[in-house]
Amino acid sequence: MLSLVLSPSYSYSDPYTYGATGNAASASLGWSMDSILPSIAGVDINGLMYRYTTVKDPDADMKVHVGNKKASGKGYIFRETDDWSGVAGNTIVKSFPVSNIPASNWGTGSIEVEGKGRVEDAVVIYSYRVDECYDPKSNPSCAGYIKPIPQLPVVVVYNALEDDAVTDTLEAEEFQYDEDGNIIEDEEQEEEDTRIEMGLTASANALTMLNKQGQDDIIMAINKQTNINMYYNASINGGTLNDAAGLQDGTIPDNKKALRNNLAQQILHEQMVDMQYNK
């Protein structure tokens, strides 16, 4: 029995799982059940084992009480008394089956000494079972399990027409709209818009006139420069024509070379003019 209780845990078929606590008296001779049992629902105590050693005079009277109070604080849910009066100190081991009492009914546990003597090397271990279907909703393998329905978030739909700030603004709106949704402007606004449009138009015309006058001045300056350079840079082949004492046959024939030269000059002039206007 001792080896069975000291096992860290053991289990049988569903829906129960079985296990054992550690030494409840490892730190002191008094303990809380919450500190040694699993902190889950459905835990029942089904057994208890204790062991301790007494140190005493054989002739001295001594009693040792091992027990647990009820969770309500009134009376004991378990209590065992060992009478060591008139005997020498020794080690004792005892175990007790318990009929699956819910852990919530168990209060604080303790080992109390009455008389002369002391207790050493105390060990108190509880065996328990866990009902896996104590809450059927927590285990899909339990009968009556209901798959939890997820909590849907509450979505608040914003309605602008229910917003006081929006409705106040709409009621204070000074604009009027036509059937197409366009703003109907008053006469003062229309006059203001007309003055602005006329001012922008006048500015645009002034800039256009200024740009045109500037272009004309540039073209005229180029023409003047081109005409002057033509006469400065042009050269005419010729020489000295000596006076003749008389005319042969009484007539002066046309100078065919001069005619060709004039024609060439005219063609050159026309080409230069064409180049000026990119023709």
Coordinates of C-alpha atoms in Angstrom, one line a residue:
M1 CA 0.0 0.0 0.0
L2 CA 2.9 2.4 0.8
S3 CA 4.5 1.9 -2.6
L4 CA 1.2 2.4 -4.3
V5 CA 0.5 5.7 -2.6
L6 CA 4.0 7.0 -3.1
S7 CA 3.8 6.7 -6.8
P8 CA 3.6 10.1 -8.4
S9 CA 0.4 9.2 -10.4
Y10 CA -1.5 6.3 -11.8
S11 CA -4.7 6.2 -13.9
Y12 CA -7.5 3.9 -14.9
S13 CA -10.0 4.1 -17.7
D14 CA -12.0 7.3 -18.3
P15 CA -13.6 9.4 -17.0
Y16 CA -11.3 9.3 -13.9
T17 CA -7.6 10.0 -13.6
Y18 CA -5.8 9.0 -10.4
G19 CA -2.8 10.5 -8.6
A20 CA -1.1 11.2 -5.3
T21 CA 0.2 14.3 -3.6
G22 CA 3.7 15.0 -2.4
N23 CA 4.6 15.0 1.3
A24 CA 2.2 17.4 2.9
A25 CA 4.3 17.6 6.1
S26 CA 7.6 18.2 4.4
A27 CA 7.9 21.8 5.6
S28 CA 5.9 21.7 8.9
L29 CA 3.4 19.7 10.9
G30 CA 0.6 21.8 9.6
W31 CA -0.5 22.3 5.9
S32 CA -3.2 23.6 3.6
M33 CA -4.8 21.2 1.1
D34 CA -4.8 23.9 -1.6
S35 CA -1.0 23.8 -1.6
I36 CA -0.8 20.0 -2.4
L37 CA -3.8 19.1 -4.5
P38 CA -4.4 20.0 -8.2
S39 CA -6.1 23.3 -8.5
I40 CA -8.9 22.0 -10.8
A41 CA -12.5 21.0 -10.4
G42 CA -13.7 17.4 -9.8
V43 CA -10.9 16.3 -7.4
D44 CA -11.9 13.7 -4.7
I45 CA -9.8 12.3 -1.9
N46 CA -9.8 8.5 -2.0
G47 CA -7.0 7.6 0.5
L48 CA -4.5 8.8 3.1
M49 CA -1.2 7.5 4.4
Y50 CA 1.1 8.8 7.1
R51 CA 4.4 7.8 8.6
Y52 CA 6.4 9.4 11.4
T53 CA 8.9 8.6 14.2
T54 CA 8.5 9.5 17.8
V55 CA 11.3 10.5 20.2
K56 CA 10.3 10.1 23.8
D57 CA 11.0 8.5 27.2
P58 CA 9.4 5.1 27.5
D59 CA 7.6 6.0 30.7
A60 CA 6.3 9.3 29.4
D61 CA 2.7 9.8 28.4
M62 CA 2.3 10.9 24.7
K63 CA -0.4 10.9 22.1
V64 CA -0.1 11.9 18.4
H65 CA -3.1 13.2 16.5
V66 CA -3.1 13.2 12.7
G67 CA -6.1 14.7 10.9
N68 CA -7.9 17.3 8.7
K69 CA -10.5 19.7 9.8
K70 CA -13.6 20.2 7.8
A71 CA -13.5 23.1 5.3
S72 CA -16.2 24.8 7.3
G73 CA -13.9 24.8 10.4
K74 CA -16.3 22.8 12.6
G75 CA -15.0 19.4 13.6
Y76 CA -12.8 17.0 11.7
I77 CA -13.3 15.2 8.3
F78 CA -10.5 12.8 9.3
R79 CA -8.7 12.2 12.6
E80 CA -6.5 9.4 13.9
T81 CA -4.9 9.2 17.3
D82 CA -1.9 7.1 18.2
D83 CA -1.3 6.5 21.9
W84 CA 2.5 6.2 22.8
S85 CA 2.1 6.3 26.5
G86 CA 4.3 3.8 28.4
V87 CA 6.2 2.7 25.3
A88 CA 9.4 3.7 23.7
G89 CA 9.7 5.8 20.7
N90 CA 9.4 4.2 17.3
T91 CA 8.3 4.6 13.7
I92 CA 4.7 4.0 12.6
V93 CA 3.0 3.7 9.2
K94 CA -0.7 3.8 8.6
S95 CA -3.0 4.0 5.5
F96 CA -6.7 4.6 5.2
P97 CA -9.1 4.3 2.3
V98 CA -11.5 7.2 1.9
S99 CA -14.7 7.1 0.0
N100 CA -14.0 9.8 -2.6
I101 CA -14.8 12.8 -0.5
P102 CA -14.6 16.0 -2.6
A103 CA -11.4 17.9 -2.0
S104 CA -13.5 21.1 -1.4
N105 CA -14.7 19.5 1.9
W106 CA -11.2 19.1 3.3
G107 CA -9.8 21.8 5.5
T108 CA -6.2 22.3 6.9
G109 CA -4.2 19.2 8.0
S110 CA -1.9 18.8 11.0
I111 CA 0.1 16.4 13.2
E112 CA -0.4 17.4 16.9
V113 CA 1.6 16.0 19.9
E114 CA -0.1 15.7 23.3
G115 CA 2.2 14.9 26.2
K116 CA 5.9 14.6 26.4
G117 CA 7.9 13.8 23.3
R118 CA 8.3 14.9 19.7
V119 CA 7.7 13.7 16.1
E120 CA 10.4 13.5 13.5
D121 CA 10.5 12.6 9.8
A122 CA 6.8 13.0 9.3
V123 CA 5.3 12.0 5.9
V124 CA 1.6 12.6 5.0
I125 CA 0.4 11.7 1.5
Y126 CA -3.1 11.8 0.0
S127 CA -4.3 9.8 -3.0
Y128 CA -7.0 11.4 -5.2
R129 CA -9.0 11.0 -8.3
V130 CA -10.0 13.6 -10.9
D131 CA -13.3 13.3 -12.6
E132 CA -12.5 14.4 -16.2
C133 CA -16.2 14.8 -16.9
Y134 CA -17.0 16.9 -13.8
D135 CA -17.6 19.7 -16.3
P136 CA -18.7 18.0 -19.6
K137 CA -18.1 21.1 -21.6
S138 CA -14.3 20.9 -20.8
N139 CA -13.7 17.5 -22.4
P140 CA -15.0 16.5 -25.9
S141 CA -14.8 12.8 -24.9
C142 CA -17.4 13.2 -22.1
A143 CA -21.1 12.4 -22.6
G144 CA -23.1 15.6 -22.9
Y145 CA -20.2 17.6 -24.3
I146 CA -21.4 20.7 -26.1
K147 CA -19.0 22.4 -28.4
P148 CA -18.6 26.0 -27.1
I149 CA -19.9 28.7 -29.3
P150 CA -17.4 31.5 -29.9
Q151 CA -18.4 34.9 -28.7
L152 CA -18.9 37.1 -31.6
P153 CA -17.6 40.7 -31.2
V154 CA -20.3 43.4 -31.1
V155 CA -19.9 45.6 -34.1
V156 CA -21.2 49.1 -33.7
V157 CA -22.3 50.6 -37.0
Y158 CA -21.7 54.4 -37.1
N159 CA -24.6 56.4 -38.5
A160 CA -23.6 59.9 -39.3
L161 CA -27.2 61.1 -39.3
E162 CA -27.4 60.2 -35.6
D163 CA -24.3 62.2 -34.7
D164 CA -25.3 65.5 -33.1
A165 CA -22.2 67.2 -34.3
V166 CA -23.0 66.2 -37.9
T167 CA -26.7 67.1 -37.8
D168 CA -25.9 70.5 -36.2
T169 CA -23.4 71.2 -39.0
L170 CA -26.0 70.3 -41.7
E171 CA -28.7 72.4 -40.1
A172 CA -26.3 75.4 -40.0
E173 CA -25.3 74.9 -43.7
E174 CA -25.7 78.2 -45.6
F175 CA -25.3 76.7 -49.1
Q176 CA -28.2 75.8 -51.3
Y177 CA -28.0 73.1 -54.0
D178 CA -29.8 72.6 -57.4
E179 CA -31.2 69.4 -58.7
D180 CA -27.8 68.2 -59.9
G181 CA -26.2 68.7 -56.5
N182 CA -24.3 71.9 -57.5
I183 CA -24.1 74.8 -55.1
I184 CA -26.3 77.7 -55.9
E185 CA -24.2 80.8 -55.4
D186 CA -25.7 84.2 -54.4
E187 CA -25.4 87.3 -56.5
E188 CA -22.5 88.7 -54.5
Q189 CA -20.5 85.5 -54.9
E190 CA -21.2 85.5 -58.6
E191 CA -20.0 89.1 -59.0
E192 CA -16.9 88.2 -57.0
D193 CA -16.2 85.2 -59.2
T194 CA -16.8 87.3 -62.4
R195 CA -14.3 90.0 -61.2
I196 CA -11.7 87.3 -60.5
E197 CA -12.2 85.7 -63.9
M198 CA -11.9 89.1 -65.7
G199 CA -8.8 89.9 -63.8
L200 CA -7.2 86.6 -64.7
T201 CA -8.2 87.1 -68.4
A202 CA -6.7 90.6 -68.5
S203 CA -3.5 89.3 -67.0
A204 CA -3.3 86.6 -69.5
N205 CA -3.9 89.0 -72.4
A206 CA -1.2 91.4 -71.1
L207 CA 1.3 88.6 -70.9
T208 CA 0.4 87.5 -74.5
M209 CA 0.8 91.0 -75.8
L210 CA 4.1 91.4 -74.1
N211 CA 5.3 88.1 -75.5
K212 CA 4.2 89.1 -79.0
Q213 CA 5.8 92.5 -78.9
G214 CA 9.0 91.0 -77.6
Q215 CA 9.1 88.5 -80.5
D216 CA 8.5 91.2 -83.0
D217 CA 11.4 93.3 -81.7
I218 CA 13.7 90.2 -81.8
I219 CA 12.8 89.5 -85.4
M220 CA 13.3 93.1 -86.5
A221 CA 16.7 93.2 -84.8
I222 CA 17.7 90.0 -86.7
N223 CA 16.5 91.4 -90.0
K224 CA 18.5 94.6 -89.5
Q225 CA 21.6 92.8 -88.6
T226 CA 21.2 90.4 -91.5
N227 CA 20.7 93.2 -94.1
I228 CA 23.7 95.2 -92.9
N229 CA 26.0 92.2 -92.9
M230 CA 24.9 91.3 -96.4
Y231 CA 26.3 94.6 -97.7
Y232 CA 29.3 94.6 -95.5
N233 CA 30.4 91.1 -96.4
A234 CA 29.4 90.9 -100.1
S235 CA 32.1 91.4 -102.7
I236 CA 31.7 92.1 -106.4
N237 CA 34.3 91.0 -108.9
G238 CA 35.4 93.9 -111.2
G239 CA 38.2 96.1 -112.1
T240 CA 39.0 99.4 -113.8
L241 CA 37.2 100.4 -116.9
N242 CA 39.3 102.7 -119.0
D243 CA 37.6 105.2 -121.2
A244 CA 37.7 104.4 -124.9
A245 CA 38.5 106.9 -127.4
G246 CA 35.6 105.9 -129.5
L247 CA 33.0 103.4 -130.2
Q248 CA 33.4 100.8 -132.8
D249 CA 30.4 100.5 -135.0
G250 CA 28.9 103.3 -133.0
T251 CA 27.3 101.0 -130.4
I252 CA 28.2 99.6 -127.0
P253 CA 27.4 95.9 -126.7
D254 CA 25.9 94.4 -123.5
N255 CA 28.4 93.0 -121.1
K256 CA 27.4 89.4 -120.8
K257 CA 29.7 88.8 -117.8
A258 CA 28.1 91.6 -115.8
L259 CA 24.7 90.2 -116.6
R260 CA 25.8 86.8 -115.3
N261 CA 27.3 88.4 -112.2
N262 CA 24.1 90.4 -111.4
L263 CA 22.1 87.3 -111.9
A264 CA 24.4 85.4 -109.5
Q265 CA 24.1 88.2 -106.9
Q266 CA 20.3 88.1 -107.2
I267 CA 20.2 84.4 -106.7
L268 CA 22.5 84.7 -103.7
H269 CA 20.3 87.4 -102.2
E270 CA 17.2 85.3 -102.6
Q271 CA 18.9 82.3 -101.0
M272 CA 20.0 84.4 -98.0
V273 CA 16.4 85.7 -97.6
D274 CA 15.1 82.2 -97.9
M275 CA 17.5 81.0 -95.2
Q276 CA 16.4 83.8 -93.0
Y277 CA 12.8 82.6 -93.0
N278 CA 13.8 78.9 -93.2
K279 CA 12.1 78.3 -96.5

